DNA sequence: CTTATCATTATTGATATCGATATCGATATT
DNA sequence: AATATCGATATCGATATCAATAATGATAAG
């Protein structure tokens, strides 16, 4: 019997999700330092759930690249180096640059509308000072664009790069930054898509990715004018 | 119910690994067509294991991009399109090209020796006509090189691209090809690494990746002379 | 004092079972 | 005939329990 009368649609209502979100938050914010061990039974006790549930969460975290699980030697929080972040940014240039070129050949009718909705949510998160939620909507924004590229096998890779980039960005800028400005930077991408010009949209995306964090002028020399 | 009174022969029977390998094989060979549903209980009955074990295998397959699991709607074999394969090959150029440049700055002493060992195994698999095992050693070869690049966060992405590329290659060439020639193509990479020339090694890697399958002259115009 | 062997312990691996939810088809009502 | 409601089936979600394995530390031999 469902004693919760109205649970209209719960795509993911489970306890595994709670543990997953809590761990993801702590890793992204650096509360859990790289190398920290994550024993399954200890986590199960902490989250009041079973070992299998914890393992489910850890497998999801592994798929996002936030932890590494090795055989019988336990699970540890993964590292987050600058060299890897740079390479991930380069991969994003490749994936999202080619992706948006494909999108412009036939974007879905609701794309711009949905992107504007996500921008609204980003601004709301920025107003609330929640950088983690802002980053989450930022990922949704970029993946929503890429969805129209019709390359679903690439989406998990893009997601992984986005997570790593966000984690790197947060870890390397401890001071409170202007979150609203970060959100508003997506405006030009929406405008370019709405304009219908493939080259302009591609350039906007390349410039956006190249200016997320300042990696020095030699990383993306052709984009920073 | 374990009706086997004693476990005479199996000190370590990882059933999840067996199911994983069998499913991976069938998907890579195309025996399981894209879109095919994979009910957990059905697989559990077929492999004589429990549902949780099957789920573990399915999660691993998802991490390699071979299946997609969506909510309460089951697990299906993922698609394998040419557009995605091309983009994966481009990602490999980026990842492995930059990776081998880093490797040449300080390769581990055993690198060339281990690569020659893997080449031997590739030749053995080619001699046995086992294209799947050849592909597996090919992945080990490329990942072993990339290991010395010290970018561990990129390895899962590279692995995913390698699996997709191999699946694509097998699916698009039903005829028996010259497996030995495929294996021997890695010789020039080992030679270039042994030579110690960064540019030569990078060029060898780029050429190797660009000539794995013939995607037309416009995909990698600068590599194919 | 060093090193090798062995017992202990912590951690992961596997399985059975129960419960919750979604999907689909059949039946009944309007 | 169209729609709404109900129930059957399939799938996912969670937990407890047991087995297997790697890591750790103690102990004894050299």
Short mmCIF file of C-alpha atoms (C1' of nucleotides) in Angstrom, two decimals:
data_model
loop_
_atom_site.label_atom_id
_atom_site.label_comp_id
_atom_site.label_asym_id
_atom_site.label_seq_id
_atom_site.Cartn_x
_atom_site.Cartn_y
_atom_site.Cartn_z
CA UNK A 1 0.00 0.00 0.00
CA UNK A 2 1.23 3.42 -0.84
CA UNK A 3 0.80 5.44 2.30
CA UNK A 4 2.20 8.45 0.52
CA UNK A 5 -0.94 9.34 -1.37
CA UNK A 6 0.56 11.59 -4.00
CA UNK A 7 4.00 10.67 -5.22
CA UNK A 8 3.17 11.70 -8.76
CA UNK A 9 6.32 10.86 -10.60
CA UNK A 10 9.45 9.85 -8.79
CA UNK A 11 12.16 9.05 -11.30
CA UNK A 12 14.72 8.64 -8.54
CA UNK A 13 13.33 8.75 -5.01
CA UNK A 14 15.69 6.34 -3.38
CA UNK A 15 18.13 6.26 -0.55
CA UNK A 16 20.96 5.53 -2.95
CA UNK A 17 20.32 8.91 -4.48
CA UNK A 18 20.62 10.61 -1.11
CA UNK A 19 23.97 9.01 -0.38
CA UNK A 20 25.10 9.74 -3.92
CA UNK A 21 24.17 13.40 -3.69
CA UNK A 22 25.72 13.89 -0.26
CA UNK A 23 28.99 12.26 -1.29
CA UNK A 24 29.05 14.11 -4.59
CA UNK A 25 28.55 17.39 -2.77
CA UNK A 26 31.33 16.73 -0.28
CA UNK A 27 33.74 15.66 -3.00
CA UNK A 28 32.91 18.58 -5.28
CA UNK A 29 33.34 21.06 -2.43
CA UNK A 30 36.57 19.49 -1.30
CA UNK A 31 35.21 18.54 2.12
CA UNK A 32 36.31 15.02 1.23
CA UNK A 33 39.90 15.40 0.12
CA UNK A 34 41.37 13.37 -2.75
CA UNK A 35 42.70 10.06 -1.52
CA UNK A 36 40.20 9.78 1.33
CA UNK A 37 39.05 6.18 1.78
CA UNK A 38 35.35 5.39 1.60
CA UNK A 39 34.59 2.04 3.31
CA UNK A 40 31.23 0.73 2.22
CA UNK A 41 30.04 -0.41 5.62
CA UNK A 42 31.03 2.85 7.24
CA UNK A 43 29.04 4.78 4.66
CA UNK A 44 26.12 2.40 5.08
CA UNK A 45 26.04 3.10 8.80
CA UNK A 46 26.31 6.83 8.26
CA UNK A 47 23.51 6.98 5.70
CA UNK A 48 21.35 4.40 7.47
CA UNK A 49 21.19 2.12 4.49
CA UNK A 50 22.59 -1.19 3.32
CA UNK A 51 25.92 -2.03 1.78
CA UNK A 52 24.41 -2.73 -1.62
CA UNK A 53 22.80 0.65 -1.69
CA UNK A 54 26.12 2.30 -0.88
CA UNK A 55 27.78 0.32 -3.63
CA UNK A 56 25.19 1.56 -6.09
CA UNK A 57 26.03 5.13 -5.12
CA UNK A 58 29.76 4.47 -5.36
CA UNK A 59 29.38 2.97 -8.82
CA UNK A 60 27.53 6.07 -9.94
CA UNK A 61 30.26 8.25 -8.46
CA UNK A 62 32.85 6.19 -10.27
CA UNK A 63 30.99 6.72 -13.52
CA UNK A 64 31.28 10.47 -12.94
CA UNK A 65 34.96 10.11 -12.19
CA UNK A 66 34.70 11.32 -8.59
CA UNK A 67 35.96 8.14 -6.94
CA UNK A 68 38.08 5.19 -7.97
CA UNK A 69 37.25 1.65 -6.87
CA UNK A 70 39.96 -0.96 -7.02
CA UNK A 71 39.31 -4.60 -6.34
CA UNK A 72 39.51 -5.52 -2.71
CA UNK A 73 41.43 -2.42 -1.81
CA UNK A 74 38.49 -0.16 -1.24
CA UNK A 75 37.19 3.08 -2.72
CA UNK A 76 39.01 6.40 -2.61
CA UNK A 77 38.19 9.94 -3.62
CA UNK A 78 39.89 10.61 -6.95
CA UNK A 79 42.44 13.33 -7.64
CA UNK A 80 41.62 16.50 -9.60
CA UNK A 81 44.75 17.88 -11.23
CA UNK A 82 45.14 20.92 -13.44
CA UNK A 83 46.69 18.94 -16.30
CA UNK A 84 43.63 16.71 -16.40
CA UNK A 85 41.32 19.71 -16.23
CA UNK A 86 43.07 21.32 -19.19
CA UNK A 87 42.75 18.16 -21.24
CA UNK A 88 39.08 17.92 -20.29
CA UNK A 89 38.53 21.50 -21.44
CA UNK A 90 40.18 20.60 -24.75
CA UNK A 91 37.89 17.60 -25.10
CA UNK A 92 34.92 19.86 -24.46
CA UNK A 93 36.05 22.16 -27.24
CA UNK A 94 36.08 19.17 -29.56
CA UNK A 95 32.80 17.65 -28.38
CA UNK A 96 30.71 20.75 -27.87
CA UNK A 97 32.17 22.64 -30.82
CA UNK A 98 31.37 19.90 -33.29
CA UNK A 99 28.13 19.23 -31.40
CA UNK A 100 26.71 22.71 -31.72
CA UNK A 101 27.57 22.72 -35.42
CA UNK A 102 25.37 19.64 -35.79
CA UNK A 103 22.67 21.17 -33.63
CA UNK A 104 22.41 24.23 -35.88
CA UNK A 105 21.49 22.00 -38.81
CA UNK A 106 18.18 21.21 -37.17
CA UNK A 107 17.56 22.29 -33.58
CA UNK A 108 14.37 21.15 -31.91
CA UNK A 109 11.69 23.78 -31.64
CA UNK A 110 11.74 23.93 -27.88
CA UNK A 111 15.53 24.22 -27.55
CA UNK A 112 15.81 27.97 -27.06
CA UNK A 113 12.84 28.00 -24.72
CA UNK A 114 14.30 25.24 -22.56
CA UNK A 115 17.72 26.90 -22.51
CA UNK A 116 16.13 30.11 -21.30
CA UNK A 117 14.40 28.14 -18.57
CA UNK A 118 17.71 26.64 -17.48
CA UNK A 119 19.30 30.08 -17.51
CA UNK A 120 16.55 31.27 -15.19
CA UNK A 121 17.33 28.41 -12.81
CA UNK A 122 21.02 29.24 -12.97
CA UNK A 123 20.27 32.84 -12.04
CA UNK A 124 18.09 31.66 -9.16
CA UNK A 125 20.87 29.41 -7.86
CA UNK A 126 23.33 32.25 -8.26
CA UNK A 127 21.05 34.54 -6.30
CA UNK A 128 20.86 31.96 -3.52
CA UNK A 129 24.65 31.68 -3.51
CA UNK A 130 24.50 27.95 -4.21
CA UNK A 131 27.47 27.37 -6.49
CA UNK A 132 26.90 23.62 -6.57
CA UNK A 133 23.35 23.97 -7.84
CA UNK A 134 24.50 26.56 -10.33
CA UNK A 135 27.05 24.09 -11.65
CA UNK A 136 24.38 21.40 -11.87
CA UNK A 137 22.14 23.59 -14.03
CA UNK A 138 25.17 24.59 -16.06
CA UNK A 139 25.72 20.92 -16.87
CA UNK A 140 22.05 20.55 -17.78
CA UNK A 141 22.41 23.57 -20.08
CA UNK A 142 25.37 22.22 -22.01
CA UNK A 143 23.97 18.69 -22.19
CA UNK A 144 20.62 19.99 -23.40
CA UNK A 145 22.32 21.66 -26.33
CA UNK A 146 24.33 18.55 -27.07
CA UNK A 147 21.20 16.42 -26.91
CA UNK A 148 20.11 17.95 -30.21
CA UNK A 149 23.40 16.85 -31.80
CA UNK A 150 22.04 13.29 -31.78
CA UNK A 151 25.27 11.72 -30.57
CA UNK A 152 24.02 9.98 -27.41
CA UNK A 153 27.13 7.86 -26.98
CA UNK A 154 29.15 11.04 -26.42
CA UNK A 155 26.89 12.40 -23.70
CA UNK A 156 28.40 10.39 -20.82
CA UNK A 157 31.84 11.58 -21.86
CA UNK A 158 30.69 15.18 -21.99
CA UNK A 159 29.05 14.80 -18.59
CA UNK A 160 32.25 13.46 -17.14
CA UNK A 161 34.24 16.38 -18.49
CA UNK A 162 31.69 18.85 -17.15
CA UNK A 163 31.81 17.34 -13.67
CA UNK A 164 35.59 17.37 -13.60
CA UNK A 165 35.72 20.95 -14.86
CA UNK A 166 33.28 22.13 -12.23
CA UNK A 167 35.13 20.33 -9.51
CA UNK A 168 38.39 21.87 -10.67
CA UNK A 169 36.89 25.33 -10.91
CA UNK A 170 35.46 25.17 -7.40
CA UNK A 171 38.64 23.72 -5.94
CA UNK A 172 40.84 26.41 -7.45
CA UNK A 173 38.78 29.46 -6.52
CA UNK A 174 38.00 29.37 -2.82
CA UNK A 175 36.79 32.96 -2.76
CA UNK A 176 33.20 33.79 -3.47
CA UNK A 177 32.94 34.77 -7.10
CA UNK A 178 30.27 36.54 -9.05
CA UNK A 179 27.88 33.68 -9.63
CA UNK A 180 25.37 35.82 -11.46
CA UNK A 181 27.99 36.80 -14.02
CA UNK A 182 28.82 33.12 -14.49
CA UNK A 183 25.19 32.39 -15.26
CA UNK A 184 24.78 35.34 -17.60
CA UNK A 185 27.73 34.19 -19.67
CA UNK A 186 25.35 31.66 -21.25
CA UNK A 187 23.22 34.42 -22.72
CA UNK A 188 25.45 34.82 -25.78
CA UNK A 189 25.20 31.12 -26.59
CA UNK A 190 21.42 31.25 -26.57
CA UNK A 191 21.47 34.37 -28.72
CA UNK A 192 23.79 32.76 -31.23
CA UNK A 193 21.62 29.65 -31.47
CA UNK A 194 18.54 31.82 -31.92
CA UNK A 195 20.34 33.74 -34.63
CA UNK A 196 20.77 30.60 -36.69
CA UNK A 197 24.36 31.27 -37.76
CA UNK A 198 26.45 28.13 -37.48
CA UNK A 199 29.81 29.89 -37.36
CA UNK A 200 28.67 32.41 -34.80
CA UNK A 201 27.23 29.72 -32.56
CA UNK A 202 30.38 27.63 -32.80
CA UNK A 203 32.53 30.64 -32.03
CA UNK A 204 30.34 31.54 -29.04
CA UNK A 205 30.66 28.02 -27.65
CA UNK A 206 34.41 27.89 -28.16
CA UNK A 207 34.86 31.27 -26.51
CA UNK A 208 32.59 30.29 -23.62
CA UNK A 209 34.57 27.14 -22.85
CA UNK A 210 37.95 28.84 -23.27
CA UNK A 211 37.05 31.54 -20.75
CA UNK A 212 35.53 29.43 -17.98
CA UNK A 213 38.74 29.57 -16.00
CA UNK A 214 41.97 31.36 -16.80
CA UNK A 215 44.39 28.62 -17.74
CA UNK A 216 46.97 30.90 -19.26
CA UNK A 217 47.17 32.14 -22.85
CA UNK A 218 48.81 29.07 -24.30
CA UNK A 219 45.97 26.62 -23.67
CA UNK A 220 43.48 28.12 -26.11
CA UNK A 221 45.62 30.59 -28.07
CA UNK A 222 43.29 30.87 -31.05
CA UNK A 223 40.12 31.60 -29.12
CA UNK A 224 41.22 34.39 -26.80
CA UNK A 225 41.55 37.32 -29.14
CA UNK B 1 20.18 -23.07 -3.09
CA UNK B 2 23.61 -24.47 -3.54
CA UNK B 3 23.13 -28.11 -4.34
CA UNK B 4 26.81 -28.46 -5.01
CA UNK B 5 27.92 -30.20 -1.84
CA UNK B 6 31.48 -29.08 -2.24
CA UNK B 7 33.19 -26.49 -4.34
CA UNK B 8 35.78 -28.72 -5.87
CA UNK B 9 37.12 -26.63 -8.72
CA UNK B 10 36.17 -23.03 -8.16
CA UNK B 11 38.11 -21.19 -5.52
CA UNK B 12 37.10 -17.91 -7.10
CA UNK B 13 34.17 -17.93 -9.50
CA UNK B 14 33.33 -14.32 -10.22
CA UNK B 15 29.96 -14.86 -11.79
CA UNK B 16 29.44 -11.19 -12.44
CA UNK B 17 32.57 -11.20 -14.54
CA UNK B 18 31.37 -14.18 -16.53
CA UNK B 19 28.04 -12.57 -17.32
CA UNK B 20 29.80 -9.31 -18.14
CA UNK B 21 32.21 -10.97 -20.54
CA UNK B 22 29.54 -13.02 -22.25
CA UNK B 23 27.26 -10.04 -22.76
CA UNK B 24 30.14 -7.86 -23.89
CA UNK B 25 31.15 -10.47 -26.43
CA UNK B 26 27.64 -10.80 -27.85
CA UNK B 27 27.19 -7.05 -28.08
CA UNK B 28 30.58 -6.43 -29.67
CA UNK B 29 30.01 -9.17 -32.23
CA UNK B 30 26.52 -7.93 -33.01
CA UNK B 31 24.85 -11.15 -31.86
CA UNK B 32 22.82 -8.91 -29.60
CA UNK B 33 21.48 -6.21 -31.88
CA UNK B 34 21.19 -2.58 -30.76
CA UNK B 35 17.88 -1.97 -29.07
CA UNK B 36 17.60 -5.51 -27.71
CA UNK B 37 16.11 -5.55 -24.24
CA UNK B 38 18.04 -7.16 -21.39
CA UNK B 39 15.67 -8.09 -18.51
CA UNK B 40 17.60 -8.60 -15.31
CA UNK B 41 15.71 -11.69 -14.10
CA UNK B 42 15.96 -13.32 -17.50
CA UNK B 43 19.72 -12.82 -17.54
CA UNK B 44 19.97 -14.06 -13.96
CA UNK B 45 18.22 -17.28 -14.94
CA UNK B 46 20.37 -17.70 -18.02
CA UNK B 47 23.66 -17.16 -16.18
CA UNK B 48 22.56 -19.04 -13.06
CA UNK B 49 23.17 -16.09 -10.79
CA UNK B 50 21.19 -13.57 -8.84
CA UNK B 51 19.62 -10.33 -9.93
CA UNK B 52 22.13 -8.20 -8.05
CA UNK B 53 25.02 -9.86 -9.83
CA UNK B 54 23.39 -9.23 -13.19
CA UNK B 55 22.90 -5.60 -12.28
CA UNK B 56 26.57 -5.30 -11.42
CA UNK B 57 27.45 -6.61 -14.86
CA UNK B 58 24.96 -4.28 -16.53
CA UNK B 59 26.38 -1.28 -14.69
CA UNK B 60 29.85 -2.19 -15.92
CA UNK B 61 28.51 -2.52 -19.46
CA UNK B 62 26.88 0.87 -19.12
CA UNK B 63 30.18 2.35 -18.04
CA UNK B 64 31.69 1.05 -21.27
CA UNK B 65 28.82 2.49 -23.26
CA UNK B 66 27.54 -0.87 -24.50
CA UNK B 67 24.10 -0.67 -22.90
CA UNK B 68 21.83 2.07 -21.71
CA UNK B 69 19.75 1.74 -18.56
CA UNK B 70 16.81 4.04 -18.14
CA UNK B 71 14.71 4.28 -15.01
CA UNK B 72 12.08 1.61 -14.75
CA UNK B 73 12.05 0.90 -18.42
CA UNK B 74 14.74 -1.71 -18.50
CA UNK B 75 18.16 -2.06 -20.10
CA UNK B 76 18.79 -2.08 -23.84
CA UNK B 77 21.79 -2.64 -26.07
CA UNK B 78 23.03 0.78 -27.17
CA UNK B 79 23.35 1.96 -30.74
CA UNK B 80 26.68 2.24 -32.57
CA UNK B 81 26.46 4.86 -35.30
CA UNK B 82 29.16 6.02 -37.70
CA UNK B 83 28.82 9.68 -36.67
CA UNK B 84 29.55 8.71 -33.09
CA UNK B 85 32.46 6.53 -34.15
CA UNK B 86 33.99 9.41 -36.11
CA UNK B 87 33.72 11.72 -33.13
CA UNK B 88 35.26 9.06 -30.91
CA UNK B 89 38.18 8.72 -33.31
CA UNK B 90 38.65 12.50 -33.16
CA UNK B 91 38.63 12.36 -29.37
CA UNK B 92 41.26 9.66 -29.51
CA UNK B 93 43.45 11.87 -31.68
CA UNK B 94 43.18 14.55 -29.03
CA UNK B 95 43.68 12.28 -26.03
CA UNK B 96 46.32 9.91 -27.35
CA UNK B 97 48.16 12.54 -29.35
CA UNK B 98 48.62 14.81 -26.38
CA UNK B 99 49.14 11.78 -24.18
CA UNK B 100 52.06 10.31 -26.10
CA UNK B 101 53.71 13.75 -26.15
CA UNK B 102 53.60 13.71 -22.34
CA UNK B 103 54.82 10.12 -22.26
CA UNK B 104 57.91 10.96 -24.27
CA UNK B 105 58.99 13.40 -21.57
CA UNK B 106 59.60 10.54 -19.19
CA UNK B 107 58.48 7.04 -20.15
CA UNK B 108 58.82 4.32 -17.54
CA UNK B 109 61.69 1.94 -18.07
CA UNK B 110 59.50 -1.07 -18.69
CA UNK B 111 57.20 0.62 -21.20
CA UNK B 112 58.76 -0.66 -24.42
CA UNK B 113 59.20 -4.12 -22.97
CA UNK B 114 55.56 -4.32 -21.91
CA UNK B 115 54.36 -2.98 -25.25
CA UNK B 116 56.34 -5.69 -27.04
CA UNK B 117 54.72 -8.24 -24.75
CA UNK B 118 51.27 -6.95 -25.66
CA UNK B 119 52.17 -7.02 -29.33
CA UNK B 120 53.11 -10.67 -28.94
CA UNK B 121 49.71 -11.37 -27.42
CA UNK B 122 48.02 -9.50 -30.24
CA UNK B 123 49.83 -11.63 -32.77
CA UNK B 124 48.85 -14.77 -30.90
CA UNK B 125 45.19 -13.71 -30.89
CA UNK B 126 45.45 -12.86 -34.58
CA UNK B 127 46.91 -16.26 -35.29
CA UNK B 128 44.01 -17.87 -33.44
CA UNK B 129 41.56 -15.81 -35.46
CA UNK B 130 40.04 -14.31 -32.31
CA UNK B 131 39.27 -10.74 -33.33
CA UNK B 132 37.68 -9.97 -29.98
CA UNK B 133 40.75 -10.94 -28.02
CA UNK B 134 42.93 -9.03 -30.46
CA UNK B 135 40.82 -5.95 -29.82
CA UNK B 136 41.13 -6.46 -26.08
CA UNK B 137 44.92 -6.52 -26.24
CA UNK B 138 44.82 -3.55 -28.58
CA UNK B 139 42.98 -1.61 -25.88
CA UNK B 140 45.54 -2.73 -23.31
CA UNK B 141 48.29 -1.52 -25.64
CA UNK B 142 46.92 1.97 -26.08
CA UNK B 143 45.98 2.33 -22.44
CA UNK B 144 49.42 1.15 -21.34
CA UNK B 145 51.00 3.94 -23.32
CA UNK B 146 48.54 6.46 -21.93
CA UNK B 147 49.21 5.26 -18.41
CA UNK B 148 52.63 6.90 -18.59
CA UNK B 149 50.98 10.22 -19.45
CA UNK B 150 49.88 10.44 -15.79
CA UNK B 151 46.37 11.60 -16.58
CA UNK B 152 44.34 8.89 -14.83
CA UNK B 153 41.08 10.78 -15.02
CA UNK B 154 41.21 10.54 -18.81
CA UNK B 155 41.71 6.78 -18.91
CA UNK B 156 38.04 5.83 -18.54
CA UNK B 157 37.18 8.19 -21.39
CA UNK B 158 39.88 6.69 -23.58
CA UNK B 159 38.71 3.21 -22.73
CA UNK B 160 35.18 4.11 -23.71
CA UNK B 161 36.33 5.46 -27.05
CA UNK B 162 38.41 2.36 -27.69
CA UNK B 163 35.50 0.03 -26.98
CA UNK B 164 33.17 1.99 -29.24
CA UNK B 165 35.75 2.11 -32.03
CA UNK B 166 36.34 -1.62 -31.86
CA UNK B 167 32.64 -2.33 -31.83
CA UNK B 168 32.17 -0.08 -34.84
CA UNK B 169 35.07 -1.62 -36.70
CA UNK B 170 33.81 -5.16 -36.16
CA UNK B 171 30.24 -4.25 -37.05
CA UNK B 172 31.24 -2.59 -40.31
CA UNK B 173 33.56 -5.26 -41.64
CA UNK B 174 31.81 -8.61 -41.57
CA UNK B 175 34.44 -10.27 -43.73
CA UNK B 176 37.49 -11.86 -42.21
CA UNK B 177 40.30 -9.36 -42.38
CA UNK B 178 44.00 -9.69 -41.98
CA UNK B 179 44.25 -9.73 -38.22
CA UNK B 180 48.00 -10.17 -38.23
CA UNK B 181 48.45 -7.00 -40.23
CA UNK B 182 46.24 -5.18 -37.75
CA UNK B 183 48.49 -6.30 -34.92
CA UNK B 184 51.69 -5.44 -36.75
CA UNK B 185 50.49 -1.88 -37.31
CA UNK B 186 51.53 -1.21 -33.71
CA UNK B 187 55.16 -1.90 -34.50
CA UNK B 188 55.82 1.62 -35.75
CA UNK B 189 54.45 3.13 -32.54
CA UNK B 190 56.81 1.06 -30.42
CA UNK B 191 59.71 1.95 -32.70
CA UNK B 192 58.92 5.66 -32.48
CA UNK B 193 58.71 5.53 -28.68
CA UNK B 194 61.98 3.65 -28.55
CA UNK B 195 63.54 6.27 -30.80
CA UNK B 196 62.79 8.99 -28.29
CA UNK B 197 61.61 11.57 -30.82
CA UNK B 198 58.48 13.34 -29.58
CA UNK B 199 57.31 14.54 -32.97
CA UNK B 200 57.86 11.20 -34.64
CA UNK B 201 55.98 9.36 -31.90
CA UNK B 202 53.10 11.81 -32.04
CA UNK B 203 52.94 11.51 -35.82
CA UNK B 204 53.00 7.72 -35.61
CA UNK B 205 50.11 7.72 -33.16
CA UNK B 206 48.05 10.16 -35.21
CA UNK B 207 48.62 8.16 -38.36
CA UNK B 208 47.78 4.91 -36.59
CA UNK B 209 44.44 6.21 -35.33
CA UNK B 210 43.55 7.88 -38.63
CA UNK B 211 44.07 4.66 -40.57
CA UNK B 212 42.24 2.19 -38.33
CA UNK B 213 39.19 2.30 -40.55
CA UNK B 214 38.65 4.18 -43.77
CA UNK B 215 36.27 6.98 -42.88
CA UNK B 216 36.79 8.97 -46.02
CA UNK B 217 39.45 11.58 -46.72
CA UNK B 218 37.66 14.47 -45.04
CA UNK B 219 37.69 13.11 -41.49
CA UNK B 220 41.45 13.33 -40.93
CA UNK B 221 42.62 15.36 -43.93
CA UNK B 222 45.95 16.42 -42.44
CA UNK B 223 47.13 12.97 -41.42
CA UNK B 224 46.53 10.98 -44.57
CA UNK B 225 49.24 12.18 -46.89
"C1'" DC C 1 67.60 -6.88 14.62
"C1'" DT C 2 65.72 -8.53 10.37
"C1'" DT C 3 62.78 -11.37 7.89
"C1'" DA C 4 59.42 -14.82 6.98
"C1'" DT C 5 55.22 -17.11 8.26
"C1'" DC C 6 50.69 -17.26 10.05
"C1'" DA C 7 46.42 -15.73 12.28
"C1'" DT C 8 43.29 -11.84 12.53
"C1'" DT C 9 40.50 -8.36 10.65
"C1'" DA C 10 38.56 -5.30 7.47
"C1'" DT C 11 36.57 -4.93 3.02
"C1'" DT C 12 34.58 -6.37 -1.01
"C1'" DG C 13 31.76 -10.07 -3.69
"C1'" DA C 14 27.60 -12.83 -4.18
"C1'" DT C 15 23.01 -14.37 -3.28
"C1'" DA C 16 18.16 -14.74 -1.65
"C1'" DT C 17 14.25 -12.34 -0.44
"C1'" DC C 18 11.11 -8.73 0.14
"C1'" DG C 19 9.02 -4.37 -1.31
"C1'" DA C 20 7.95 -0.41 -4.44
"C1'" DT C 21 6.85 1.31 -8.91
"C1'" DA C 22 5.86 1.50 -13.73
"C1'" DT C 23 3.77 -0.44 -17.83
"C1'" DC C 24 0.30 -2.76 -20.24
"C1'" DG C 25 -3.93 -5.00 -21.05
"C1'" DA C 26 -8.62 -6.15 -19.70
"C1'" DT C 27 -12.89 -4.82 -18.04
"C1'" DA C 28 -16.45 -1.70 -16.82
"C1'" DT C 29 -18.68 2.69 -17.09
"C1'" DT C 30 -20.32 6.71 -19.48
"C1'" DA D 1 -17.18 3.89 -29.05
"C1'" DA D 2 -14.26 6.37 -25.93
"C1'" DT D 3 -12.49 6.77 -21.51
"C1'" DA D 4 -11.53 5.49 -16.85
"C1'" DT D 5 -10.37 2.18 -13.47
"C1'" DC D 6 -8.40 -2.07 -11.89
"C1'" DG D 7 -5.24 -5.80 -11.79
"C1'" DA D 8 -1.31 -8.66 -13.61
"C1'" DT D 9 3.37 -8.70 -14.93
"C1'" DA D 10 7.93 -7.00 -15.25
"C1'" DT D 11 11.50 -4.29 -13.54
"C1'" DC D 12 13.93 -1.73 -10.29
"C1'" DG D 13 15.25 -0.72 -5.13
"C1'" DA D 14 16.72 -2.24 -0.55
"C1'" DT D 15 18.30 -5.26 3.06
"C1'" DA D 16 20.37 -9.20 5.47
"C1'" DT D 17 23.52 -12.82 5.29
"C1'" DC D 18 27.36 -15.53 3.92
"C1'" DA D 19 31.69 -16.32 1.38
"C1'" DA D 20 36.14 -14.88 -0.48
"C1'" DT D 21 40.05 -12.01 -0.55
"C1'" DA D 22 43.49 -8.53 0.54
"C1'" DA D 23 45.73 -5.95 4.20
"C1'" DT D 24 47.53 -5.87 8.83
"C1'" DG D 25 49.94 -7.08 12.75
"C1'" DA D 26 51.86 -10.56 15.85
"C1'" DT D 27 55.08 -14.14 16.45
"C1'" DA D 28 58.94 -17.00 15.76
"C1'" DA D 29 63.10 -18.33 13.33
"C1'" DG D 30 67.56 -16.94 11.54
#
